[in-house]
Every structure is written in C-alpha cells, then in structure tokens.
Amino acid sequence: MAKTYDYLFKLLLIGDSGVGKTCILFRFSEDAFNTTFISTIGIDFKIRTIDLDGKKIKLQIWDTAGQERFRTITTAYYRGAMGIMLVYDITNEKSFENIKNWIRNIEENASADVEKMLLGNKCELEEKRQVSKERGEQLAIEYGIKFIETSAKASIRVEEAFFTLARDIKAKMEKKLEASNPPRGGHQIRASEPQKKPTSWLSRCTIL
Amino acid sequence: MDKSGISSVNNSQYDLYLQEIEGIDDYWGPTFRAIFDNNQELEFEKKLNERIKHHDKDIERLCNVYYQGFIESVKELLEVRSQANKLNSQVVSLDKQVHDAAGGITKSSSDLLQARKVQNNIASVIAQLNLCLPVFIIYSKLQKQIADKRYYPALKTLEELEHLHLPHVANYRFSKQLQENIPKYREKIEGASMSDLKDFLENIRKFSPKIGEVAMRHTNEQIASDPTVVGRKKKRNAPQPPGHFSDEDRSAQELIDFSPIYRGLHIAHVLGRSSTFEAYYRTERTKQVRLVLQPPSNMHESEESYRIYIYAVLGFFILEDHVLNTGRGLITRTFLDEMWSMALSKVVTALQTNTAYCTDASLILRIKDLIMLFCTTLRNYGYSVKPLWELVRELRDHYTEVLMQRWVQVFRKILADEDFRPIEVNNQEELNEVLLSFPWEGDLPDDIRYPYVFPFSSMVPKIYREVKEFIYACIKFSEDLNLSQVEVDEMIRKSMNLLLTRTFNGCLTSTLRSPHVNLQEIIQIIIDTGYLEEANIYLDQFISNITGEETRSVTSSLTHGQSALFSVSREDAVRQICEKLKQKLDEFFELENYDWLLVEPNGHASVYISDIIAFLHATFQSFTNIPQEAAQMACKSACDHIAKSLLAMLVNEEIKQISMGALNQLNLDLLQCEQFAASEPVEGLQEGILLTYFEHLREILDLFISWDWPTYFHDYAQETNKYKKVTPEVAIVILEKLKEGDKKTMFTVLKKSERDKKKLLETVLKQLRQLAQIPAGK
C-alpha cells in the first residue's frame, strides 16, 4: 500500500479538566467549536495530516481526560508521545498553577527528549483573565519551552500552535537521523521510538 | 124758455118745444111745425135764442166749470202720469220680481224632475248592486287573502265566488272577466304558494344552522342535567324522555314558521297538485342537502368552521324530521332515511378529509366533542350515527398520531438540550426533586455524600414526565367517548407503547445517528433507556390508576413488549458504539506503515497495533458504566473489525508484493490482538469467543509461515483441517504476492534450493487453482 504520509508524530494534550483540551483538538481537527462541555472519558485521539516543507506529516493527537480518575490510563500515553501540549485556562489561576504538576508528570513518564509547549487557552475571555500573558511567558522561559495564548472558541493561534510543535519535532528528528545515519529516506521514523519492547507491551496490556 | 109770466103759458109752450128739441135729437120736424103753425116762430126764435143764449151761457158756465175741471184734470192727469210712471216702474219691478220668482220655480221644478229621474235610477241601481255586491265583497276578500298570503282561504273563496256568486251576475261583463280570471288566480295562488315555499326553503336554509346550534345546546344541557350521565358513564341507548322532543320542536318552531309548507301542501292538495309539490319540495331539499353537505373549503382551519358545518347539517335534518312528523306525507321515512344515509356518508367523508389535515391536538379534541354532541343530538332525533362513531374512532387514532407528532418535537427538544451526563445533585433538595420526578428503584446509600450522582441523565425524568403528559393527553380524548374501561385502558396502553417504541425510539435513533454524538453519550443513552424501561411498570400503574383497570403488565404479554420497548434504540446505540469504535480503528489503520518487503521483523508488534490494543483496553476500562451486553457487542465488533482490516490489507490488490518478513511482522501484530482477545477485556464474554474473530487470519498466517501445504491439501475439506478457513482463492492471492515479492531476490540468486522452492510454489499454486475450480462443498 502506498504510504499516505512521510512522518507520523504523536502529540499529547494535557492539562486540568475543563481548560479546553478537547476544544483545541476539535478546532484543529475539524475547525469547529462546540460549547457544550463534555468531559473526556479516558483517552481519545484525532488525526490530521499537515504539510510541512513538502513533507506530509500525520499528527495523531491524543486528547487525555483531565480528571484525576483517568490518570493511570492517560499517563500510559506519555511515553509514546513525541510532543506534548500543556494547556491551562487563562481565566483559571488553578489550572495555571497545576502546569508545574503536569510538567513533573511529564518528567516522570515521558521520554526525556519530548517536545513540549505551553498553551494559555480561552484568551478570548479577556475580561475574565486571571493569568497574565507575562506570567505564562515567564513560566515557559523557566522550563525552556515555547508559549502561545490560544482560543479554541475564537480560533486564535490554534493552528499555529500545532504547526510550531510539529515543526520543532520534525527539526529535532531530522537532526537526530542525520546524526545516527546518513539520510536514506523517510521510512525510518520508527527508529525514533525504539524504546518499546514486546515484553513491555504485553505487560502493559495486562496492567490495563 | 123763460118768457115772462104773461107769456108763461107761451113760455111753458116754448119750454116744451125746447124740451122736445132738446129731448129728441133728430125728429124735430113735428115740433117745428107746431111752432110754425102757432106762428110763434119769432117768439120762439127769441125764446130759442134765449134758450140758446141760456144754453150758451150754460155751456159757457159749464165750460167754465169744466175747463176748471179740465185744468184740474190736466193737473190731475199730469199727476196721474207721474203716478202712472211710478206705477209703471212698480209694475215693471214687480214683473221682474215675479219673473224672477217664476224662473227659480221653473228651475226647481226641472231639477225636481231630474231628481225624480235620478231617484228612480238609483233605486234600480241599488237593486242591481245588491246583487253584485256579494260578488265584489268575495272578490275583494279574495284579493285581501291573496295579499295576506292566506292562499288556502283564498282558494276556498275563489271556489265560492265561482260557484255561488258569479252565476247570479252572469250577464255582467265584469262577471265574465272574473270568470276568466279565476284560473289565473288559481295559478297565481299556486305560484305564490310555491314562491312562499321557496322563500321558506331559503329561510330554513338560513336558519337551519341556528336550529342545529340550539339543538346541540339543548342536548348539551340535557346531558349536563341528566343525572344518569353525570355519573360514571352515560347510557346513550336509554330512550330520551318524551318531553325532550317537544322541547326541541318548540325551539325549532320558534325559529322557523313552518306554515308555508302546510299552506302550500293544503293548496297543492286542493289544486290536486300534491305530487308536484312533493316532488318539488323533495328535489329542492335534496339540492339543499347537497349544498349543506359541502364543507367550507377551509374547514380544517378552525373549530368554528366545523361548528358551522355541523350545525348546518344537524339543523337541516332536524327540520326534515319535523317536516316528516308534521308534513302529512310531504316526505316519507324512506326518503328521509335515504337522504340521511347519503348525507351521513358525506359528512363522515368531509370530516374525515378535513380532520386529516388537522395537526392541532386541542382542536381535534374540540372537534371530537363537537362530533359527539352531534351524534347524541342526531340520535335523539332517531338518526343512525354508527359511521360517526367509527369516525370518532378514526379521529382518536389521528389524535394519537398528532399527539405523537407533538411529542416528537418534545422528545427532540429534550434530546437536543440533553448533555447525556448523569444527574448530579448537590443537596437533599435537589435529590428529592429528582426522586419525586422519577420512580427510581435503586438504593440510595445511607449516608449520601454530595454531590451525589444518579446513574441516569436528566433525560430520564424528563421523558418519564412527558410520557405521563402524553397519557393525560390521550385520556382527554376518551372523556365522554362512552368507551368501556377496558377499551380506554387498551387504547392508552397501545398509544403509550407506540409513543415509546416508535416516536421516542425514532428520536433516539436520530440522536444516535447525529455525527456529533460521542461514545460517552451513546453509552449514557443505553443506560437511560434501561431506567426508562424499569420505570415502565410505574407508567403501567399510572394508567391503571386512571382507567381503573387491573394492571396487567406483570403477567401479560405487555411485559414482553416493554422489555423490547427500547430494544431497537438500544441495538441502534450499540451499533453506533460499534460504528464509532470502528471509525477510531479505521483511523488507527490509516497510520499503518507496513513494509511489505520487510526482510526480518524487529521482533515487536507494529506501533499502531499496540496503540489500538492500548486504546481498546483504555476505552473498555474507562466506560465502566457501559452495560455489559453492549460492551461485549462493542468488543466483539472491534475484534471482528481489526481481523477483517488486517485480512483486507493482506489481500489488498494494491499490494503486489509481500515478503515472508512482512508476514512474520503481521503475525507478531496478530499475536498482540490474540493476546488482547484472550485477556477478557470485558466481563462476561464466553471464553475464547473473541479469538474466533482472528481464527481466519491465524490459519492463513500459520499455513504460510509453517509452509505446511501437504497438510493443507491432505486435510482439505475435512472437519479436522487445521486450515479449514483458508480458501484456495485467498491462498492463491497471497501466494501470488509472495511469488512477486521473491522475484527481486531471485534475480541474482539462482541456487538449486531456490529453484526447488520455486518449483514447489508453482505446484502449490497449481494445486490451489485446481481446488478453486471445484465448487465449494465438495
């Protein structure tokens, strides 16, 4: 079967419940917005193919449940992720404060070289803002990651966020490929995630 | 002669001579002779002279005297003349007077004469007039009667005139004229009575709706005041009290003057035209009934139009009934019955057609009431109304339909507004509210900690309440319908079942089909339907309480029906879950990245397969509230889908070449799936059932990896065949791909072992092709 893509990037959306992870994903994948709040159960994903520098890149974006009770399920996905979006709600101080906890979570569970990005969502609700843009930037700088304020509802900079993350991952990967072996073609992306062993998969299955 | 005394003797002689002369006029001779004889002559002459002188003197004196007298006479004469003149004038005036007087008398007398004549004439005329007068009196009576439209007496009068009076005055011209006019009058009367009838017909056409209305009101009042009716159910078959009829009649007669009909009938009878009259009346009424039965074109739009229509029809037949009863055979029972049965069918059709358009339940209710009242009133008049009852029954079905339509909207709205999340209550008050609105059988924990979460979503109590509302609405139609409890009960149960199975299920289905509904919502719907089904027993009791019928749900077939109540929706929901899962799985398969010419697998499963398995595990783990049955279905369908997708890839025509390495990789992936299938991802599944979905692929891979063709051909078509699911066709397809895949490497390597291998491959292919030729089952 002809390959429909050059790269597959697995991205993960994490953050407190209600910060708008699903909405960001919905905006990015379907360019739509749904006001009714339905909290995500467990884990879900959407796929969108984007074009970057002439390469077809499939983004498989995992949307995790923010709720505590799904934490065991969601953390299982950290390891496979190549990029992680940390999302907080600018109208919710708590969700911003929790970003630190989420980052700790990433450090514990994800691979060390995972690309991260900080998103301050709901930036259209300026009048309800609790977290200033500067504080967001401050935090991003502290962790050495990029930062964008987005609005899934008003469709502000959502595309940009994903493209930026994808571009960063691509750059990092290509660099790594060049380092390990001379360029030979795009089919070697599997090499970027060789951590998994069959045994680990089986054991994980039984845990789940 | 006076001559002196001497002479006296001579004088006396002389006097004598004088006297003689004087005394005799003409015979004087003797005297004279005498004188002469006596010779006295001279004396005499003297004496005569003296005498003459005396006479002259005497004459003179006399003349003197007479002259005086003459003067006096002239004087007097003059006097006389004037007096004569006077007299003359007097006479003239008198004459005039007399003349005048005479003239008046003459006139009067002639007048009198004339008067006498006239008197005579008058007398004779009176006599004649006395003869004619009765004729004229009668005639004028006739005219008056005609003018008063009292045609029947007029006709009688006409007869009297013709036979009694006119013969007496036959010699008069007018009599002849009258005689000639009599037939004309007859015609005129007939015509007038006909036109009266027309007016009457027009009139009753105008008034019959009013009569209908009054009659309906009477019936209504009667129903209201009838103690037998106020009770549980009224007995419509009970005969109406006789007083009722007169009551109705009076009201009809109050409004309508029937006399034109009776008069017309009398007249027609007298004229011997009864049949014409009858025929005319019947034709006209038949025409009218057609008009009456023509419903207004926009009748379905308002109750008022129905009302007017029904009043008109009712009024018409009340009048006709009255005419039948009082019209002395103007119409017959048969005629009326025929007309009624024609009318009835038309009324039913008209009402049917028009109510069919009606989508307003309350309007249908009002129309029903109207029809019911119509029926009752008609029955009171002895008309049969059976088809109308049928109509009401049909209307009931339509009403239920309309209600369902309405509830479709209600349900849709509920479902559209629903977030399909379990109800969460934060305090006792909210908890009680939910418990009040829905009979939940679940046990509440002793110490409820808030927020407390019910298992069902807010849709459940809402739907429950709406179904109750629907039942109430249904019952409204049965009111006054004179149905038995059993019938009402059955009807409501039937309607409710329909509502839930058809309407609600339909709404649910469209909700489930909506692309935006997610897995979680579908699962909640499945759960909700479960609770609604459980609540059905309460609805059942609810109906029983209303109808007073025994609740039958526990034993009767209804229980079966109810457990299947939402089975359609639930199946649909499960199917949707499977669909959604399949969609997700397809998305995973999009990420499949097989290298079909892989030389050696790296020893672990493809990433996407691992992801799928992890995802499925997570999903079934997350949806803890999914009913087991649904979860099992979903899990089976997922496994089935994965197996089929894998197989589809393997036989995909676009992939021309496959290496053994790729098959080995696929085998690794299949192992992952089989591990998942064996791990009991959902509870309650029959052991090994999930594995069966992968069996086909397993056999194919086993056959190819072990290259165990002798066994395959040996055991082919036998029960014990390890590879009985591998058809020759599939085997050929894969084998061809393998052959293609091998080619590249075989270009350079032409070892003997390779040649043997190739030869074997050809043999197998040939063998397989032969098998493929044999129809299946051999």
PDB file of N, CA and C in Angstrom, chain B residues 644-709:
ATOM      1  N   LYS B 644     -10.731  -8.227  10.225  1.00  0.00           N
ATOM      2  CA  LYS B 644     -11.087  -8.037   8.823  1.00  0.00           C
ATOM      3  C   LYS B 644     -10.161  -7.043   8.154  1.00  0.00           C
ATOM      4  N   SER B 645      -9.819  -5.973   8.910  1.00  0.00           N
ATOM      5  CA  SER B 645      -8.943  -4.950   8.335  1.00  0.00           C
ATOM      6  C   SER B 645      -7.570  -5.530   8.024  1.00  0.00           C
ATOM      7  N   LEU B 646      -7.091  -6.333   8.955  1.00  0.00           N
ATOM      8  CA  LEU B 646      -5.780  -6.960   8.737  1.00  0.00           C
ATOM      9  C   LEU B 646      -5.815  -7.856   7.497  1.00  0.00           C
ATOM     10  N   LEU B 647      -6.865  -8.658   7.436  1.00  0.00           N
ATOM     11  CA  LEU B 647      -7.000  -9.572   6.309  1.00  0.00           C
ATOM     12  C   LEU B 647      -7.121  -8.793   5.000  1.00  0.00           C
ATOM     13  N   ALA B 648      -7.904  -7.702   5.074  1.00  0.00           N
ATOM     14  CA  ALA B 648      -8.102  -6.888   3.876  1.00  0.00           C
ATOM     15  C   ALA B 648      -6.773  -6.349   3.368  1.00  0.00           C
ATOM     16  N   MET B 649      -5.902  -5.958   4.299  1.00  0.00           N
ATOM     17  CA  MET B 649      -4.599  -5.466   3.892  1.00  0.00           C
ATOM     18  C   MET B 649      -3.813  -6.556   3.178  1.00  0.00           C
ATOM     19  N   LEU B 650      -3.932  -7.749   3.751  1.00  0.00           N
ATOM     20  CA  LEU B 650      -3.155  -8.865   3.240  1.00  0.00           C
ATOM     21  C   LEU B 650      -3.550  -9.213   1.808  1.00  0.00           C
ATOM     22  N   VAL B 651      -4.856  -9.078   1.536  1.00  0.00           N
ATOM     23  CA  VAL B 651      -5.318  -9.458   0.198  1.00  0.00           C
ATOM     24  C   VAL B 651      -5.539  -8.243  -0.684  1.00  0.00           C
ATOM     25  N   ASN B 652      -5.141  -7.078  -0.195  1.00  0.00           N
ATOM     26  CA  ASN B 652      -5.339  -5.844  -0.950  1.00  0.00           C
ATOM     27  C   ASN B 652      -4.623  -5.937  -2.299  1.00  0.00           C
ATOM     28  N   GLU B 653      -5.394  -5.623  -3.335  1.00  0.00           N
ATOM     29  CA  GLU B 653      -4.834  -5.775  -4.677  1.00  0.00           C
ATOM     30  C   GLU B 653      -3.713  -4.790  -4.947  1.00  0.00           C
ATOM     31  N   GLU B 654      -3.728  -3.671  -4.246  1.00  0.00           N
ATOM     32  CA  GLU B 654      -2.709  -2.650  -4.496  1.00  0.00           C
ATOM     33  C   GLU B 654      -1.326  -3.110  -4.039  1.00  0.00           C
ATOM     34  N   ILE B 655      -1.337  -4.025  -3.080  1.00  0.00           N
ATOM     35  CA  ILE B 655      -0.051  -4.545  -2.616  1.00  0.00           C
ATOM     36  C   ILE B 655       0.291  -5.761  -3.465  1.00  0.00           C
ATOM     37  N   LYS B 656       1.254  -5.566  -4.334  1.00  0.00           N
ATOM     38  CA  LYS B 656       1.558  -6.616  -5.298  1.00  0.00           C
ATOM     39  C   LYS B 656       2.571  -7.620  -4.747  1.00  0.00           C
ATOM     40  N   GLN B 657       3.391  -7.119  -3.841  1.00  0.00           N
ATOM     41  CA  GLN B 657       4.464  -7.997  -3.369  1.00  0.00           C
ATOM     42  C   GLN B 657       4.460  -8.050  -1.851  1.00  0.00           C
ATOM     43  N   ILE B 658       4.697  -9.266  -1.365  1.00  0.00           N
ATOM     44  CA  ILE B 658       4.789  -9.444   0.082  1.00  0.00           C
ATOM     45  C   ILE B 658       5.997 -10.327   0.362  1.00  0.00           C
ATOM     46  N   SER B 659       6.694  -9.946   1.404  1.00  0.00           N
ATOM     47  CA  SER B 659       7.816 -10.824   1.794  1.00  0.00           C
ATOM     48  C   SER B 659       7.403 -11.675   2.976  1.00  0.00           C
ATOM     49  N   MET B 660       8.140 -12.732   3.196  1.00  0.00           N
ATOM     50  CA  MET B 660       7.860 -13.572   4.365  1.00  0.00           C
ATOM     51  C   MET B 660       8.084 -12.765   5.629  1.00  0.00           C
ATOM     52  N   GLY B 661       9.048 -11.848   5.556  1.00  0.00           N
ATOM     53  CA  GLY B 661       9.308 -10.990   6.709  1.00  0.00           C
ATOM     54  C   GLY B 661       8.069 -10.184   7.083  1.00  0.00           C
ATOM     55  N   ALA B 662       7.395  -9.660   6.059  1.00  0.00           N
ATOM     56  CA  ALA B 662       6.180  -8.878   6.329  1.00  0.00           C
ATOM     57  C   ALA B 662       5.113  -9.759   6.957  1.00  0.00           C
ATOM     58  N   LEU B 663       5.001 -10.994   6.445  1.00  0.00           N
ATOM     59  CA  LEU B 663       4.031 -11.928   7.027  1.00  0.00           C
ATOM     60  C   LEU B 663       4.367 -12.182   8.495  1.00  0.00           C
ATOM     61  N   ASN B 664       5.659 -12.305   8.762  1.00  0.00           N
ATOM     62  CA  ASN B 664       6.066 -12.520  10.150  1.00  0.00           C
ATOM     63  C   ASN B 664       5.700 -11.318  11.029  1.00  0.00           C
ATOM     64  N   GLN B 665       5.880 -10.114  10.436  1.00  0.00           N
ATOM     65  CA  GLN B 665       5.502  -8.906  11.175  1.00  0.00           C
ATOM     66  C   GLN B 665       4.004  -8.927  11.478  1.00  0.00           C
ATOM     67  N   LEU B 666       3.222  -9.284  10.457  1.00  0.00           N
ATOM     68  CA  LEU B 666       1.777  -9.374  10.613  1.00  0.00           C
ATOM     69  C   LEU B 666       1.429 -10.396  11.693  1.00  0.00           C
ATOM     70  N   ASN B 667       2.188 -11.462  11.688  1.00  0.00           N
ATOM     71  CA  ASN B 667       1.976 -12.497  12.691  1.00  0.00           C
ATOM     72  C   ASN B 667       2.191 -11.934  14.094  1.00  0.00           C
ATOM     73  N   LEU B 668       3.237 -11.133  14.211  1.00  0.00           N
ATOM     74  CA  LEU B 668       3.503 -10.503  15.516  1.00  0.00           C
ATOM     75  C   LEU B 668       2.317  -9.628  15.940  1.00  0.00           C
ATOM     76  N   ASP B 669       1.838  -8.865  14.973  1.00  0.00           N
ATOM     77  CA  ASP B 669       0.691  -7.982  15.268  1.00  0.00           C
ATOM     78  C   ASP B 669      -0.533  -8.792  15.663  1.00  0.00           C
ATOM     79  N   LEU B 670      -0.747  -9.883  14.909  1.00  0.00           N
ATOM     80  CA  LEU B 670      -1.894 -10.736  15.201  1.00  0.00           C
ATOM     81  C   LEU B 670      -1.766 -11.321  16.601  1.00  0.00           C
ATOM     82  N   LEU B 671      -0.541 -11.652  16.961  1.00  0.00           N
ATOM     83  CA  LEU B 671      -0.321 -12.191  18.311  1.00  0.00           C
ATOM     84  C   LEU B 671      -0.790 -11.191  19.360  1.00  0.00           C
ATOM     85  N   GLN B 672      -0.439  -9.925  19.128  1.00  0.00           N
ATOM     86  CA  GLN B 672      -0.893  -8.864  20.040  1.00  0.00           C
ATOM     87  C   GLN B 672      -2.417  -8.883  20.189  1.00  0.00           C
ATOM     88  N   CYS B 673      -3.043  -8.955  19.016  1.00  0.00           N
ATOM     89  CA  CYS B 673      -4.510  -8.933  19.029  1.00  0.00           C
ATOM     90  C   CYS B 673      -5.055 -10.145  19.768  1.00  0.00           C
ATOM     91  N   GLU B 674      -4.460 -11.305  19.511  1.00  0.00           N
ATOM     92  CA  GLU B 674      -4.942 -12.528  20.147  1.00  0.00           C
ATOM     93  C   GLU B 674      -4.751 -12.461  21.654  1.00  0.00           C
ATOM     94  N   GLN B 675      -3.642 -11.810  22.015  1.00  0.00           N
ATOM     95  CA  GLN B 675      -3.405 -11.646  23.444  1.00  0.00           C
ATOM     96  C   GLN B 675      -4.521 -10.788  24.075  1.00  0.00           C
ATOM     97  N   PHE B 676      -4.844  -9.753  23.310  1.00  0.00           N
ATOM     98  CA  PHE B 676      -5.935  -8.886  23.784  1.00  0.00           C
ATOM     99  C   PHE B 676      -7.229  -9.672  23.896  1.00  0.00           C
ATOM    100  N   ALA B 677      -7.517 -10.469  22.868  1.00  0.00           N
ATOM    101  CA  ALA B 677      -8.759 -11.226  22.842  1.00  0.00           C
ATOM    102  C   ALA B 677      -8.814 -12.212  24.009  1.00  0.00           C
ATOM    103  N   ALA B 678      -7.670 -12.733  24.367  1.00  0.00           N
ATOM    104  CA  ALA B 678      -7.659 -13.726  25.433  1.00  0.00           C
ATOM    105  C   ALA B 678      -7.678 -13.084  26.816  1.00  0.00           C
ATOM    106  N   SER B 679      -7.481 -11.774  26.852  1.00  0.00           N
ATOM    107  CA  SER B 679      -7.294 -11.130  28.160  1.00  0.00           C
ATOM    108  C   SER B 679      -8.613 -10.725  28.828  1.00  0.00           C
ATOM    109  N   GLU B 680      -9.703 -11.152  28.229  1.00  0.00           N
ATOM    110  CA  GLU B 680     -11.024 -10.801  28.760  1.00  0.00           C
ATOM    111  C   GLU B 680     -11.146  -9.282  28.990  1.00  0.00           C
ATOM    112  N   PRO B 681     -11.092  -8.531  27.903  1.00  0.00           N
ATOM    113  CA  PRO B 681     -11.158  -7.066  28.040  1.00  0.00           C
ATOM    114  C   PRO B 681     -12.498  -6.587  28.606  1.00  0.00           C
ATOM    115  N   VAL B 682     -13.559  -7.315  28.362  1.00  0.00           N
ATOM    116  CA  VAL B 682     -14.838  -7.014  29.029  1.00  0.00           C
ATOM    117  C   VAL B 682     -15.333  -8.275  29.703  1.00  0.00           C
ATOM    118  N   GLU B 683     -16.101  -8.028  30.738  1.00  0.00           N
ATOM    119  CA  GLU B 683     -16.544  -9.176  31.534  1.00  0.00           C
ATOM    120  C   GLU B 683     -17.670  -9.938  30.870  1.00  0.00           C
ATOM    121  N   GLY B 684     -17.768 -11.192  31.266  1.00  0.00           N
ATOM    122  CA  GLY B 684     -18.955 -11.975  30.909  1.00  0.00           C
ATOM    123  C   GLY B 684     -18.923 -12.560  29.518  1.00  0.00           C
ATOM    124  N   LEU B 685     -17.820 -12.389  28.803  1.00  0.00           N
ATOM    125  CA  LEU B 685     -17.765 -12.953  27.461  1.00  0.00           C
ATOM    126  C   LEU B 685     -17.433 -14.433  27.538  1.00  0.00           C
ATOM    127  N   GLN B 686     -18.037 -15.139  26.647  1.00  0.00           N
ATOM    128  CA  GLN B 686     -17.756 -16.568  26.578  1.00  0.00           C
ATOM    129  C   GLN B 686     -16.271 -16.742  26.261  1.00  0.00           C
ATOM    130  N   GLU B 687     -15.623 -17.657  26.952  1.00  0.00           N
ATOM    131  CA  GLU B 687     -14.181 -17.788  26.793  1.00  0.00           C
ATOM    132  C   GLU B 687     -13.828 -18.138  25.348  1.00  0.00           C
ATOM    133  N   GLY B 688     -12.866 -17.459  24.838  1.00  0.00           N
ATOM    134  CA  GLY B 688     -12.374 -17.773  23.509  1.00  0.00           C
ATOM    135  C   GLY B 688     -13.203 -17.194  22.378  1.00  0.00           C
ATOM    136  N   ILE B 689     -14.297 -16.569  22.728  1.00  0.00           N
ATOM    137  CA  ILE B 689     -15.179 -16.096  21.656  1.00  0.00           C
ATOM    138  C   ILE B 689     -14.515 -15.010  20.828  1.00  0.00           C
ATOM    139  N   LEU B 690     -13.745 -14.141  21.499  1.00  0.00           N
ATOM    140  CA  LEU B 690     -13.084 -13.064  20.765  1.00  0.00           C
ATOM    141  C   LEU B 690     -12.012 -13.621  19.822  1.00  0.00           C
ATOM    142  N   LEU B 691     -11.417 -14.716  20.271  1.00  0.00           N
ATOM    143  CA  LEU B 691     -10.350 -15.308  19.458  1.00  0.00           C
ATOM    144  C   LEU B 691     -10.871 -15.814  18.112  1.00  0.00           C
ATOM    145  N   THR B 692     -12.121 -16.228  18.125  1.00  0.00           N
ATOM    146  CA  THR B 692     -12.659 -16.795  16.877  1.00  0.00           C
ATOM    147  C   THR B 692     -12.598 -15.787  15.742  1.00  0.00           C
ATOM    148  N   TYR B 693     -12.666 -14.487  16.107  1.00  0.00           N
ATOM    149  CA  TYR B 693     -12.633 -13.476  15.039  1.00  0.00           C
ATOM    150  C   TYR B 693     -11.282 -13.470  14.335  1.00  0.00           C
ATOM    151  N   PHE B 694     -10.248 -13.875  15.053  1.00  0.00           N
ATOM    152  CA  PHE B 694      -8.914 -13.832  14.465  1.00  0.00           C
ATOM    153  C   PHE B 694      -8.514 -15.168  13.845  1.00  0.00           C
ATOM    154  N   GLU B 695      -9.400 -16.153  14.012  1.00  0.00           N
ATOM    155  CA  GLU B 695      -9.050 -17.500  13.576  1.00  0.00           C
ATOM    156  C   GLU B 695      -8.662 -17.585  12.105  1.00  0.00           C
ATOM    157  N   HIS B 696      -9.457 -16.920  11.308  1.00  0.00           N
ATOM    158  CA  HIS B 696      -9.244 -16.979   9.870  1.00  0.00           C
ATOM    159  C   HIS B 696      -7.823 -16.517   9.527  1.00  0.00           C
ATOM    160  N   LEU B 697      -7.496 -15.345  10.051  1.00  0.00           N
ATOM    161  CA  LEU B 697      -6.180 -14.768   9.790  1.00  0.00           C
ATOM    162  C   LEU B 697      -5.079 -15.671  10.373  1.00  0.00           C
ATOM    163  N   ARG B 698      -5.377 -16.169  11.541  1.00  0.00           N
ATOM    164  CA  ARG B 698      -4.421 -17.048  12.211  1.00  0.00           C
ATOM    165  C   ARG B 698      -4.088 -18.257  11.346  1.00  0.00           C
ATOM    166  N   GLU B 699      -5.144 -18.871  10.807  1.00  0.00           N
ATOM    167  CA  GLU B 699      -4.933 -20.062   9.979  1.00  0.00           C
ATOM    168  C   GLU B 699      -4.108 -19.726   8.748  1.00  0.00           C
ATOM    169  N   ILE B 700      -4.447 -18.563   8.146  1.00  0.00           N
ATOM    170  CA  ILE B 700      -3.692 -18.154   6.947  1.00  0.00           C
ATOM    171  C   ILE B 700      -2.211 -18.001   7.298  1.00  0.00           C
ATOM    172  N   LEU B 701      -1.950 -17.226   8.355  1.00  0.00           N
ATOM    173  CA  LEU B 701      -0.559 -16.961   8.729  1.00  0.00           C
ATOM    174  C   LEU B 701       0.147 -18.253   9.117  1.00  0.00           C
ATOM    175  N   ASP B 702      -0.542 -19.088   9.885  1.00  0.00           N
ATOM    176  CA  ASP B 702       0.055 -20.379  10.282  1.00  0.00           C
ATOM    177  C   ASP B 702       0.452 -21.188   9.053  1.00  0.00           C
ATOM    178  N   LEU B 703      -0.482 -21.227   8.093  1.00  0.00           N
ATOM    179  CA  LEU B 703      -0.246 -22.015   6.896  1.00  0.00           C
ATOM    180  C   LEU B 703       0.974 -21.492   6.117  1.00  0.00           C
ATOM    181  N   PHE B 704       1.003 -20.183   5.983  1.00  0.00           N
ATOM    182  CA  PHE B 704       2.086 -19.607   5.179  1.00  0.00           C
ATOM    183  C   PHE B 704       3.431 -19.623   5.898  1.00  0.00           C
ATOM    184  N   ILE B 705       3.383 -19.346   7.212  1.00  0.00           N
ATOM    185  CA  ILE B 705       4.644 -19.291   7.941  1.00  0.00           C
ATOM    186  C   ILE B 705       5.226 -20.701   8.102  1.00  0.00           C
ATOM    187  N   SER B 706       4.326 -21.659   8.353  1.00  0.00           N
ATOM    188  CA  SER B 706       4.836 -23.031   8.512  1.00  0.00           C
ATOM    189  C   SER B 706       5.034 -23.707   7.152  1.00  0.00           C
ATOM    190  N   TRP B 707       4.461 -23.044   6.097  1.00  0.00           N
ATOM    191  CA  TRP B 707       4.556 -23.592   4.732  1.00  0.00           C
ATOM    192  C   TRP B 707       4.106 -25.029   4.693  1.00  0.00           C
ATOM    193  N   ASP B 708       3.010 -25.274   5.362  1.00  0.00           N
ATOM    194  CA  ASP B 708       2.546 -26.636   5.597  1.00  0.00           C
ATOM    195  C   ASP B 708       1.537 -27.041   4.523  1.00  0.00           C
ATOM    196  N   TRP B 709       1.937 -26.935   3.282  1.00  0.00           N
ATOM    197  CA  TRP B 709       0.984 -27.199   2.203  1.00  0.00           C
ATOM    198  C   TRP B 709       0.548 -28.641   2.126  1.00  0.00           C
TER     199      TRP B 709
END
